[in-house]
Amino acid sequence: MTTTPPPTAGAIDCDIHPSVPSIEALLPYMADHWRDTIVQRGVHDLETIAYPKNAPLTARPDWRPAKGLPAADVATVQAQALDPFATSIAICNCLYGVQLLMSEDIAAAFANAVNQWMAAEFLDRDPRLRASIVIPTQNTEMAVAEIERWADDKRFVSVLMLVMDENPLGRRLYWPIYAAAARHGLPICVHAGSAYKHPVTSVGWPSYYTEDYAAQSPAFHNMVSSFICEGVFAKYPDLTVVLAESGFTWLPAHLWRLTKFWRGLRAEIPWVDRTPTEIARDHFRLTLQPVDAPPTAADFERLMEHMGSDEMLLFSTDYPHHQFDGNAVLPEGLSPALARKIMVDNPKNTYPRLQ
Amino acid sequence: MNIQVVDRPTGAAKGKAKLAIADCDIHPSPKSLEIEIYPYLSKRWQTYLETYGFIYRQGFPNGPAFPKGQPDAARRDAYPPNGGRPGSDLDFMREQHLDPNNVQLGILNPLKSGQGLQNNDFAGAYCRAVNEWQIAEWTSKEPRLKASLMVPFEDAKTSVTEIDHWAGNPHFAQVLLLSRTAEPLGQRRYWPIYEAACRANLPVAVHAFGYGGTPVTGGGWPSFYIEEMVGHAENTQSLLTSMVIEGVFERFPTLKVILVEAGFAWLPALKWRLDKLWHRMRDEIPHVTRPPSELIQEHVWLTPQPMEEPEPREHLLDTIEWIGWDKLLFATDYPHWDFDDPARALPLKLSKERRENFFLGNALDLYGLR
């Protein structure tokens, strides 16, 4: 019996999330001192409030195991994320609370352990898998050192940061990270999530998890402003920033606003020498899921016109997060030609290491 | 640059009658605190002010740590010829703005009005003074203008007293809050304010700005004024999300909220996102019994200034359709630099009815002044 390949066959999935099954899984990848620290001081896992284990969004019901965390081993990822969508490549963005730690030393140890674990447990076991390098953003030098450690391993295709760190991501203290990324042909993947060094909203801590997740979107707006206004792309013209799990339907309106204020206030940021809209189209890419789509396909088509570019979206399932059901990963209103660009051409053009 | 001043004729346009407008965001200033505010402040608070100044949740007493684009964030041509700050001279405001732009209804939104002061007692006394001042110096002299009821919103109890004190007074069109609060505006500490506003039959306007003490982004403090200004939209999305998800609109079914000076084009994407999250997370927020987009449609209005300018401009027609043509209340932000000129703010082909409602009718309906 032959089966029809799914419409996503051959797609490059730019955002999936293997879980660190437990802190014990990382111990083999840590130096004695840190292993002792974790055991003797009783460090729990680094799961965060960004994805409460049993929250409906954290894992789709059919992707939720009877025991333990979703997507915690390569066989599960193959069976749930790769095979059903027939994806050719999937990029693993490991969301583990490394960025939340207060000690930069512990953060560096965890970042390195997560990367080693990712290489050994996933990348070595399926040639379709790629990953983002987890870095300790708490200390820029240590972050750069971690990038350098993995730069020769071409299966690491980007560098992972959270959208809410201790400082806005365009700030100059991060620039050595961007220099290293640009030097090695690695886009920066800015993923939803917070280091929780500040309240997730500009008006303080919300009451509900739903608001925490909603707050990711304004944070992405803020960081687009930050990267552009600080002049990151004037300094690193080859740098690409991938916004992952960001939603994208907000982007046109945000760029209208930012561009309007740039017209009035550009004297403050003279290195921004063309409109933020143009800069964004050249340097930002956004993953597909969650779509946050308007109610009808016709509205979606109008929105895609507002985007003003067919090169910005990158296919993603956001596996195992529950953003869609079945294999309805492509929103209605997407033309076949655009779907093909989003699934294959745009990812290849975004990640130099996938060419 | 934004300092060029163009000589344009003021005074009513000759020939055809100009469209009447509502301006839902005008910023009046006192000529001086001593002359115009002190008469309404007790000696104790006058002395307090002179001794300690204005202490907010930020380091500089006289304004934010982001230098503005120009002094007072004001239009260069808005300084009254007889001296004083922009927005401090009613005659000049009439001459420069109310008459030539045919403003039929102007809503006053005083800033630096006691809101956000750390000392709650001082904040309450100062808000009362600003309320008295608006009536004495503005609305009793100029019937086209309506005042905003200032409340010290971090202290709900005093805020309620202030609203009850003025309830029924026709000089006030709305209760005014600022967007940068100590906690998200949906949280229960603020609910007595909404209850009192509903009781007084006043909408609650939330004007972008203020000092809540938390960074203007969830990821820390940005470097530039432009980021703070653009960030008012994100800030406003956060407070609206809070009001929806905390169930404020379910609890106060007659509450009307106006989001002022935070733009508007961001609203459709926020509604789509909240609806999606509501479907996914209903077990967490069972008190929200209807899709967020419906609650927003029913309870929320926006002033569009500063008007977004997509290329092509026609994209705005989609955006406004997604928001609703009846939800936008025209505002200029006079006398501030990012003033939206009614003659230029919406350069799109519109039906006569839509244009009239956008510039005037929606506001008359909302404020019950038709």
XYZ file of C-alpha atoms in Angstrom:
725
model
C 0.000 0.000 0.000
C 1.380 3.386 -0.885
C 0.618 6.458 1.145
C 0.586 10.016 -0.097
C 3.421 12.036 1.382
C 2.242 14.817 3.686
C 2.220 18.365 2.272
C 5.192 19.128 4.478
C 7.430 16.448 2.923
C 10.977 17.689 2.654
C 10.343 20.718 4.854
C 12.961 22.129 7.188
C 11.467 22.458 10.657
C 13.193 25.411 12.308
C 11.885 25.007 15.838
C 11.460 21.798 17.795
C 12.085 21.248 21.481
C 13.676 18.117 22.830
C 13.419 18.049 26.621
C 16.249 17.344 29.006
C 14.608 14.345 30.697
C 16.117 15.024 34.110
C 19.108 16.702 35.605
C 20.786 13.325 35.903
C 20.913 13.149 32.127
C 23.328 16.063 32.146
C 25.657 14.847 34.906
C 27.835 12.760 32.565
C 28.594 15.964 30.675
C 29.723 18.005 33.648
C 33.031 18.381 35.429
C 33.350 16.768 38.859
C 32.984 20.072 40.659
C 29.637 20.848 39.042
C 28.400 17.301 39.392
C 29.171 17.514 43.104
C 27.529 20.923 43.309
C 24.322 19.631 41.782
C 24.178 16.514 43.920
C 25.382 17.943 47.224
C 23.473 21.197 47.018
C 20.363 19.479 45.772
C 19.883 21.407 42.543
C 16.575 20.426 40.980
C 16.035 20.296 37.297
C 15.978 23.607 35.478
C 12.411 23.334 34.219
C 10.869 26.825 34.201
C 7.491 28.478 34.609
C 7.661 29.318 30.897
C 6.257 25.855 30.113
C 4.575 24.311 33.154
C 4.874 20.580 32.740
C 1.166 19.792 32.540
C -0.095 22.997 30.939
C -2.119 22.373 27.769
C 0.256 24.438 25.658
C 3.390 22.624 26.797
C 2.622 19.378 24.992
C -0.027 18.253 22.556
C -2.120 15.476 24.102
C -0.968 12.937 21.530
C 2.639 14.004 22.084
C 2.446 13.710 25.859
C 4.017 10.567 27.285
C 2.416 8.554 30.057
C 5.403 9.316 32.225
C 8.095 11.972 32.178
C 8.604 14.886 29.802
C 7.622 15.082 26.145
C 10.238 14.809 23.400
C 12.817 13.482 25.821
C 14.561 10.968 23.543
C 15.424 10.695 19.906
C 13.038 7.828 19.137
C 10.085 9.904 20.318
C 11.203 12.912 18.318
C 11.599 10.751 15.225
C 8.184 9.167 15.628
C 6.291 12.357 16.467
C 8.125 15.308 14.950
C 10.114 14.007 11.973
C 8.353 11.045 10.377
C 4.730 12.298 10.376
C 5.692 15.578 8.699
C 8.399 13.938 6.566
C 10.697 16.782 7.394
C 14.170 16.637 5.912
C 15.801 18.605 8.718
C 14.695 19.809 12.147
C 16.464 22.324 14.364
C 16.448 21.547 18.083
C 16.080 24.539 20.388
C 16.527 23.207 23.872
C 14.515 25.209 26.397
C 16.102 24.538 29.729
C 16.552 27.174 32.435
C 20.226 27.877 31.811
C 19.595 31.565 31.205
C 17.721 31.940 34.494
C 20.609 31.005 36.753
C 22.198 33.755 38.795
C 25.759 32.413 38.831
C 27.475 32.806 35.500
C 29.803 29.928 36.372
C 26.968 27.462 36.927
C 25.227 28.787 33.821
C 28.331 28.166 31.723
C 28.625 24.621 33.052
C 24.978 23.894 32.284
C 25.120 25.453 28.827
C 28.067 23.291 27.911
C 26.456 20.175 29.367
C 23.229 20.808 27.427
C 25.164 21.193 24.189
C 27.160 17.998 24.789
C 23.983 16.144 25.691
C 22.267 17.451 22.560
C 25.153 16.307 20.363
C 25.384 12.854 21.942
C 21.717 12.057 22.470
C 20.186 13.625 19.366
C 22.570 14.883 16.699
C 24.683 11.715 16.752
C 21.592 9.573 16.450
C 19.675 11.063 13.552
C 21.257 12.814 10.570
C 18.123 14.937 10.105
C 18.649 16.776 13.364
C 20.433 20.082 13.894
C 20.618 22.284 16.984
C 21.152 25.785 18.322
C 24.075 26.380 20.652
C 22.872 27.169 24.174
C 24.990 29.962 25.676
C 25.317 31.469 29.139
C 24.164 35.007 28.356
C 24.957 35.945 31.944
C 28.584 36.465 30.867
C 29.412 37.565 27.347
C 32.961 36.148 27.359
C 31.745 32.770 28.494
C 28.980 32.883 25.906
C 31.483 33.576 23.145
C 33.727 30.762 24.417
C 30.800 28.333 24.184
C 30.117 29.401 20.601
C 33.777 28.884 19.729
C 33.738 25.418 21.290
C 31.048 24.247 18.883
C 31.770 26.374 15.859
C 33.475 23.561 13.956
C 30.549 21.198 14.464
C 28.379 22.077 11.502
C 25.354 20.367 13.016
C 25.015 23.387 15.274
C 23.377 25.879 12.952
C 22.474 28.817 15.177
C 22.932 30.377 18.619
C 20.041 30.370 21.093
C 19.003 33.333 23.248
C 15.750 34.052 25.058
C 13.697 37.064 24.060
C 13.696 38.352 27.643
C 17.195 38.350 29.069
C 18.616 40.664 31.699
C 19.095 43.410 29.109
C 17.452 44.200 25.788
C 19.194 42.049 23.222
C 20.461 44.878 21.045
C 22.543 46.299 23.893
C 26.233 46.505 23.205
C 27.265 44.174 25.989
C 26.000 41.331 23.785
C 27.812 42.413 20.654
C 30.773 40.014 21.019
C 28.178 37.222 20.822
C 26.917 38.635 17.543
C 30.459 39.069 16.255
C 31.173 35.390 16.961
C 27.889 34.291 15.409
C 28.474 36.341 12.272
C 32.066 35.088 12.018
C 30.903 31.480 11.968
C 27.807 31.820 9.792
C 25.423 31.237 12.699
C 22.139 33.144 12.897
C 20.985 34.185 16.347
C 17.814 32.345 17.310
C 15.825 34.526 19.703
C 13.277 32.217 21.257
C 10.221 32.913 23.390
C 11.091 32.707 27.051
C 12.452 34.785 29.858
C 15.444 34.702 32.133
C 12.930 36.111 34.655
C 15.361 38.794 35.771
C 12.486 41.237 35.357
C 8.708 40.942 35.375
C 7.583 39.648 31.983
C 5.464 42.730 31.359
C 6.364 46.394 31.607
C 3.691 46.722 34.278
C 4.856 43.954 36.553
C 4.175 40.282 37.171
C 0.902 38.896 35.839
C -1.381 36.505 37.705
C -1.846 33.771 35.121
C 0.315 31.564 32.965
C -1.836 32.601 30.007
C -0.558 36.149 30.471
C 3.039 34.994 30.696
C 2.699 33.325 27.328
C 0.830 36.332 25.890
C 3.668 38.551 27.147
C 6.154 36.855 24.846
C 4.689 38.750 21.944
C 5.255 42.303 23.249
C 8.729 41.201 24.277
C 9.490 40.258 20.672
C 8.286 43.677 19.550
C 10.616 45.283 22.085
C 13.583 43.225 20.946
C 13.031 43.967 17.275
C 13.184 47.627 18.304
C 16.305 46.991 20.360
C 18.282 45.170 17.647
C 17.407 47.842 15.116
C 17.771 50.967 17.265
C 21.077 49.896 18.811
C 22.528 49.436 15.343
C 23.399 45.739 15.589
C 22.899 45.252 11.860
C 24.919 48.318 10.935
C 27.780 46.769 12.879
C 27.192 43.165 11.720
C 25.645 43.409 8.252
C 25.806 39.635 7.746
C 23.918 38.788 10.923
C 20.476 37.202 10.732
C 18.153 36.985 13.713
C 15.516 34.245 13.751
C 12.555 34.963 16.014
C 11.278 31.592 17.144
C 7.878 30.820 18.635
C 7.274 34.531 18.345
C 4.129 34.618 16.295
C 4.435 36.878 13.284
C 1.078 38.488 12.634
C 2.171 41.397 14.855
C 5.185 42.271 12.772
C 3.754 44.630 10.117
C 2.021 46.896 12.640
C 5.100 47.028 14.835
C 7.293 48.033 11.929
C 4.821 50.736 10.864
C 5.072 52.213 14.329
C 8.814 51.884 14.665
C 9.336 53.387 11.228
C 7.033 56.292 12.033
C 8.968 57.135 15.190
C 12.258 56.681 13.357
C 11.179 59.423 10.966
C 10.742 61.778 13.901
C 13.574 60.636 16.153
C 16.290 59.315 13.871
C 18.706 61.981 15.093
C 18.946 59.907 18.272
C 20.104 56.811 16.390
C 21.959 58.121 13.340
C 23.420 54.683 12.518
C 19.927 53.605 11.537
C 20.223 55.016 8.028
C 17.195 53.374 6.378
C 13.724 52.523 7.527
C 13.322 49.901 10.268
C 10.929 48.125 7.905
C 13.699 47.663 5.341
C 16.192 46.584 7.975
C 13.769 44.059 9.418
C 13.091 42.510 6.023
C 16.796 41.994 5.494
C 17.742 40.709 8.928
C 14.803 39.148 10.749
C 13.211 35.789 10.067
C 10.280 34.359 12.021
C 9.183 30.793 12.592
C 5.706 29.809 11.479
C 4.163 28.421 14.695
C 2.327 29.742 16.602
C 0.480 31.370 13.722
C -1.885 33.624 15.734
C -3.862 33.892 12.532
C -6.860 36.061 11.716
C -10.180 34.239 11.532
C -10.427 33.712 7.769
C -8.121 32.667 4.954
C -8.968 35.914 3.150
C -7.809 37.931 6.168
C -4.649 35.855 6.295
C -3.907 36.674 2.659
C -4.311 40.388 3.393
C -2.011 40.061 6.341
C 0.620 38.361 4.210
C 0.456 41.404 1.922
C 1.126 43.595 4.952
C 4.214 41.496 5.679
C 5.580 42.843 2.403
C 8.007 39.974 1.962
C 7.707 36.280 1.218
C 11.176 35.574 2.536
C 10.708 36.119 6.257
C 8.781 33.069 7.417
C 10.441 29.764 8.282
C 8.526 26.537 8.629
C 8.215 25.232 12.191
C 6.015 22.852 14.123
C 7.069 24.098 17.557
C 6.897 20.412 18.538
C 5.882 19.313 21.169
C 4.016 22.532 22.083
C 0.331 22.440 21.293
C -0.111 25.035 18.563
C -2.200 23.023 16.083
C -3.841 19.630 15.785
C -3.114 16.718 13.454
C -0.824 17.894 10.679
C -2.639 21.213 10.158
C 0.631 23.026 10.567
C 0.265 25.194 7.459
C -2.303 27.978 7.895
C -5.181 28.288 5.462
C -4.617 31.001 2.930
C -1.013 30.061 2.226
C -0.429 29.602 -1.512
C 1.489 26.452 -2.550
C 4.349 28.593 -3.854
C 4.641 30.485 -0.594
C 4.353 27.279 1.401
C 7.272 25.846 -0.539
C 9.345 28.966 0.159
C 8.526 28.839 3.841
C 9.274 25.130 4.121
C 12.482 24.891 2.102
C 13.888 27.948 0.381
C 13.664 30.436 3.223
C 15.287 28.146 5.806
C 18.104 27.331 3.399
C 18.680 31.007 2.750
C 18.573 31.805 6.458
C 20.956 29.189 7.824
C 24.285 29.183 5.938
C 25.003 25.758 7.397
C 21.944 24.243 5.747
C 22.985 25.203 2.221
C 14.941 66.189 11.874
C 11.764 67.244 13.500
C 12.419 70.843 14.394
C 11.355 72.464 11.160
C 8.490 74.881 11.689
C 6.319 75.525 8.717
C 4.332 78.733 8.504
C 0.819 77.681 7.820
C -2.197 79.926 7.901
C -4.149 79.533 11.109
C -7.745 80.591 11.417
C -10.712 78.884 9.878
C -10.327 77.534 6.375
C -11.976 79.768 3.868
C -14.617 78.519 1.517
C -16.050 75.161 2.409
C -16.796 74.392 6.012
C -14.193 72.299 7.729
C -15.124 68.948 9.198
C -15.745 69.260 12.925
C -13.575 67.013 15.041
C -13.252 65.608 18.515
C -9.741 65.747 19.883
C -9.571 63.077 22.560
C -6.062 63.857 23.767
C -5.118 67.450 24.576
C -2.447 68.168 27.175
C -2.962 71.318 29.230
C -0.223 72.613 31.532
C -0.436 75.107 34.370
C 1.233 78.479 33.695
C 3.096 77.870 36.919
C 2.440 75.646 39.897
C 2.453 78.613 42.253
C -0.154 80.555 40.302
C -2.476 77.800 39.172
C -2.033 74.695 41.349
C -1.095 76.096 44.771
C -4.518 77.673 45.295
C -5.914 74.137 45.447
C -3.127 72.600 47.574
C -2.982 72.911 51.336
C -0.035 74.720 52.885
C 1.225 71.367 54.091
C 1.507 69.962 50.566
C 2.920 73.189 49.157
C 5.705 72.930 51.726
C 6.121 69.223 51.082
C 6.494 69.836 47.372
C 9.054 72.567 47.915
C 11.018 70.381 50.353
C 10.972 66.980 48.660
C 9.806 67.607 45.119
C 8.111 64.993 42.984
C 9.251 61.492 43.954
C 8.231 58.816 41.469
C 9.416 55.280 40.835
C 12.320 56.621 38.847
C 15.510 58.479 39.642
C 14.988 61.903 38.112
C 12.256 64.032 39.706
C 11.705 66.216 36.638
C 11.285 63.707 33.866
C 12.370 60.378 32.503
C 15.930 59.185 32.075
C 15.395 59.127 28.314
C 15.931 62.658 27.022
C 12.984 63.562 24.829
C 13.223 64.594 21.206
C 12.840 68.250 22.142
C 11.917 70.339 25.195
C 8.642 69.299 26.840
C 8.151 66.856 23.933
C 6.325 69.827 22.433
C 5.790 71.232 18.988
C 8.251 74.063 18.466
C 5.446 76.364 17.444
C 3.269 75.593 20.470
C 4.956 77.977 22.917
C 2.443 80.698 23.758
C 3.595 84.154 22.598
C 2.968 85.528 26.087
C 5.297 82.981 27.669
C 4.734 79.797 29.582
C 4.816 76.166 28.631
C 3.083 74.746 25.580
C -0.529 74.044 26.424
C -0.655 76.594 29.242
C -2.554 79.387 27.526
C -6.210 78.851 26.661
C -6.420 81.802 24.263
C -3.434 80.571 22.307
C -4.795 77.027 22.291
C -8.013 78.369 20.792
C -6.124 80.360 18.208
C -3.630 77.664 17.244
C -5.703 74.547 17.583
C -9.355 74.613 18.650
C -10.554 77.202 16.122
C -8.537 76.368 12.996
C -9.038 72.621 13.406
C -12.710 73.075 14.238
C -12.482 71.118 17.473
C -16.011 70.616 18.689
C -15.016 68.429 21.642
C -11.607 68.447 23.306
C -10.687 66.026 26.089
C -8.052 67.339 28.473
C -5.495 64.814 29.688
C -3.179 66.575 32.134
C 0.147 64.841 32.683
C 2.385 65.442 35.728
C -0.830 65.579 37.628
C 0.017 63.718 40.815
C -0.417 60.245 39.356
C 2.373 57.828 40.155
C 3.762 59.876 43.031
C 5.133 57.510 45.644
C 3.587 59.329 48.578
C -0.052 58.296 48.312
C -1.363 61.157 50.425
C 0.484 63.711 48.336
C -0.676 61.980 45.157
C -4.279 62.188 46.315
C -4.032 65.850 47.268
C -2.303 66.746 44.024
C -4.851 64.908 41.872
C -7.621 66.810 43.671
C -5.835 70.087 42.962
C -5.457 69.266 39.272
C -9.140 68.390 39.073
C -10.099 71.752 40.604
C -7.658 73.520 38.301
C -9.052 71.941 35.129
C -12.500 73.261 35.917
C -11.356 76.697 37.060
C -8.885 77.456 34.285
C -10.176 75.416 31.365
C -13.570 73.790 31.190
C -15.551 76.569 32.868
C -14.001 79.045 30.439
C -14.239 76.933 27.296
C -17.316 74.742 26.805
C -15.696 72.758 24.001
C -13.252 71.286 26.532
C -13.943 68.461 28.974
C -11.748 67.472 31.903
C -10.330 64.098 32.920
C -10.832 62.997 36.464
C -7.344 62.433 37.876
C -7.052 59.697 40.470
C -4.021 58.474 42.443
C -4.473 55.023 40.939
C -1.947 53.168 43.082
C -4.222 53.948 46.029
C -7.615 52.597 45.038
C -9.384 53.798 48.166
C -8.459 57.439 47.656
C -9.173 57.074 43.950
C -12.701 55.936 44.721
C -13.197 58.889 47.066
C -12.073 61.211 44.287
C -14.405 59.664 41.720
C -17.340 59.735 44.146
C -16.575 63.369 44.949
C -16.959 64.449 41.332
C -19.567 61.929 40.175
C -22.251 63.646 38.112
C -20.166 66.750 37.497
C -20.585 67.494 33.777
C -17.102 69.000 33.464
C -15.554 65.511 33.584
C -15.712 63.193 30.599
C -13.661 60.267 31.908
C -11.440 58.905 34.641
C -7.783 58.990 33.613
C -5.086 56.449 34.433
C -1.545 56.152 33.124
C -0.323 52.984 31.472
C 2.878 52.411 33.438
C 1.424 51.199 36.698
C 3.021 49.307 39.592
C 1.119 46.174 38.681
C -0.890 45.106 35.639
C -4.121 47.099 35.512
C -6.310 44.014 35.478
C -5.244 43.075 38.984
C -7.739 43.302 41.791
C -6.120 46.169 43.639
C -7.420 48.431 40.841
C -10.953 47.010 40.666
C -12.530 49.520 43.056
C -11.551 52.235 40.570
C -13.443 50.484 37.789
C -16.410 49.923 40.037
C -16.544 53.616 40.976
C -16.113 54.700 37.340
C -19.033 52.503 36.288
C -21.092 53.893 39.154
C -20.312 57.432 37.994
C -21.039 56.430 34.403
C -17.579 57.503 33.272
C -15.301 55.674 30.853
C -11.770 54.913 32.041
C -9.030 56.244 29.778
C -5.500 54.886 30.058
C -2.896 57.239 28.672
C 0.510 55.892 27.646
C 3.313 56.853 30.024
C 4.028 56.970 33.742
C 6.439 55.406 36.189
C 5.595 51.930 37.410
C 9.097 51.038 38.500
C 9.528 48.070 36.179
C 11.580 48.215 32.992
C 9.728 49.281 29.878
C 10.441 45.855 28.372
C 10.205 42.409 29.946
C 13.880 42.101 29.105
C 15.251 45.190 30.811
C 15.794 48.857 30.097
C 16.486 49.948 26.532
C 18.927 52.712 25.668
C 16.837 55.112 23.649
C 13.818 57.384 23.842
C 12.546 55.967 20.568
C 12.399 52.526 22.179
C 10.437 53.860 25.111
C 8.041 55.722 22.805
C 7.483 52.733 20.527
C 7.248 50.577 23.646
C 4.101 52.359 24.818
C 2.247 50.111 22.387
C 3.689 46.957 23.969
C 3.040 48.385 27.415
C -0.578 49.019 26.500
C -0.952 45.520 25.058
C 0.230 44.131 28.378
C -2.267 46.122 30.434
C -5.104 45.253 28.083
C -4.145 41.579 28.234
C -4.235 41.822 32.011
C -7.695 43.411 32.013
C -9.050 40.727 29.711
C -7.438 37.703 31.361
C -8.133 38.831 34.929
C -11.797 39.082 34.039
C -12.281 42.827 34.536
C -14.823 43.061 31.724
C -16.793 40.118 33.053
C -16.838 41.665 36.513
C -17.772 45.172 35.277
C -20.018 44.679 32.252
C -20.629 48.413 31.756
C -16.954 49.387 31.886
C -15.637 51.312 28.890
C -11.877 51.596 28.439
C -10.115 54.044 26.125
C -6.463 53.407 25.284
C -4.859 56.753 24.580
C -1.697 57.532 22.617
C -0.471 54.010 22.187
C -1.318 53.611 18.514
C -3.847 51.023 17.411
C -2.605 48.847 14.559
C -1.284 46.267 17.020
C -4.774 45.379 18.243
C -5.843 42.817 15.609
C -2.792 40.598 16.141
C -3.256 40.810 19.907
C -6.893 39.769 19.611
C -5.986 36.783 17.427
C -3.285 35.709 19.849
C -5.458 36.068 22.946
C -8.321 34.173 21.324
C -5.997 31.330 20.504
C -4.576 31.245 24.025
C -8.051 31.467 25.531
C -9.114 28.365 23.630
C -6.001 26.517 24.754
C -5.920 27.650 28.387
C -9.550 27.893 29.413
C -8.908 25.557 32.320
C -6.664 28.223 33.850
C -8.994 31.167 33.312
C -12.552 29.828 33.618
C -13.714 33.275 34.745
C -13.165 34.497 31.175
C -16.293 33.078 29.626
C -16.106 34.673 26.182
C -13.366 35.000 23.574
C -11.051 37.944 24.353
C -11.728 39.476 20.952
C -15.424 39.791 21.848
C -14.678 41.383 25.205
C -12.293 43.853 23.592
C -14.801 44.641 20.861
C -17.405 45.439 23.461
C -15.356 47.347 26.011
C -12.333 48.988 24.392
C -11.786 52.117 22.289
C -8.515 53.600 21.107
C -7.155 56.936 20.023
C -5.135 56.240 16.888
C -2.462 58.874 17.409
C 0.322 58.559 16.544
C -1.241 57.238 13.386
C 0.634 54.356 11.808
C 1.824 54.976 8.265
C 2.142 51.763 6.273
C 3.220 51.757 2.666
C 0.824 51.561 0.965
C -1.446 53.473 3.324
C -4.409 51.379 2.191
C -3.226 48.596 4.501
C -4.653 50.706 7.293
C -8.123 50.093 5.888
C -7.691 46.368 6.594
C -6.423 47.133 10.063
C -9.285 49.466 10.944
C -11.760 46.962 9.585
C -10.254 44.322 11.887
C -10.632 46.726 14.817
C -13.986 48.232 13.910
C -14.657 51.669 12.422
C -16.621 52.603 15.517
C -13.712 51.965 17.928
C -11.301 54.747 17.019
C -11.474 58.215 18.582
C -9.492 60.868 16.810
C -6.840 62.656 18.867
C -4.067 65.102 18.056
C -1.914 64.993 21.210
C -1.687 68.794 21.070
C 0.744 70.416 21.906
C 3.159 67.496 21.639
C 5.635 66.971 18.838
C 4.006 63.852 17.434
C 0.766 65.775 16.838
C -1.601 64.209 14.296
C -2.922 66.938 12.041
C -6.575 66.174 11.239
C -6.042 67.380 7.681
C -3.244 64.886 7.114
C -3.690 62.034 9.556
C -5.855 59.760 7.447
C -5.090 60.316 3.769
C -7.423 57.615 2.566
C -10.609 57.585 0.561
C -13.426 57.121 3.050
C -17.167 57.405 2.928
C -18.539 60.610 4.427
C -20.089 58.648 7.272
C -16.875 56.847 8.168
C -14.870 60.044 8.064
C -17.349 61.895 10.269
C -17.500 59.076 12.783
C -13.730 58.637 12.885
C -13.129 62.332 13.482
C -16.137 63.116 15.664
C -19.125 60.794 15.880
C -17.444 57.869 17.647
C -16.292 60.179 20.434
C -19.703 61.843 20.808
C -21.309 58.420 21.079
C -18.798 57.088 23.569
C -18.944 60.140 25.829
C -22.706 60.376 25.485
C -22.563 63.862 23.962
C -24.329 63.293 20.636
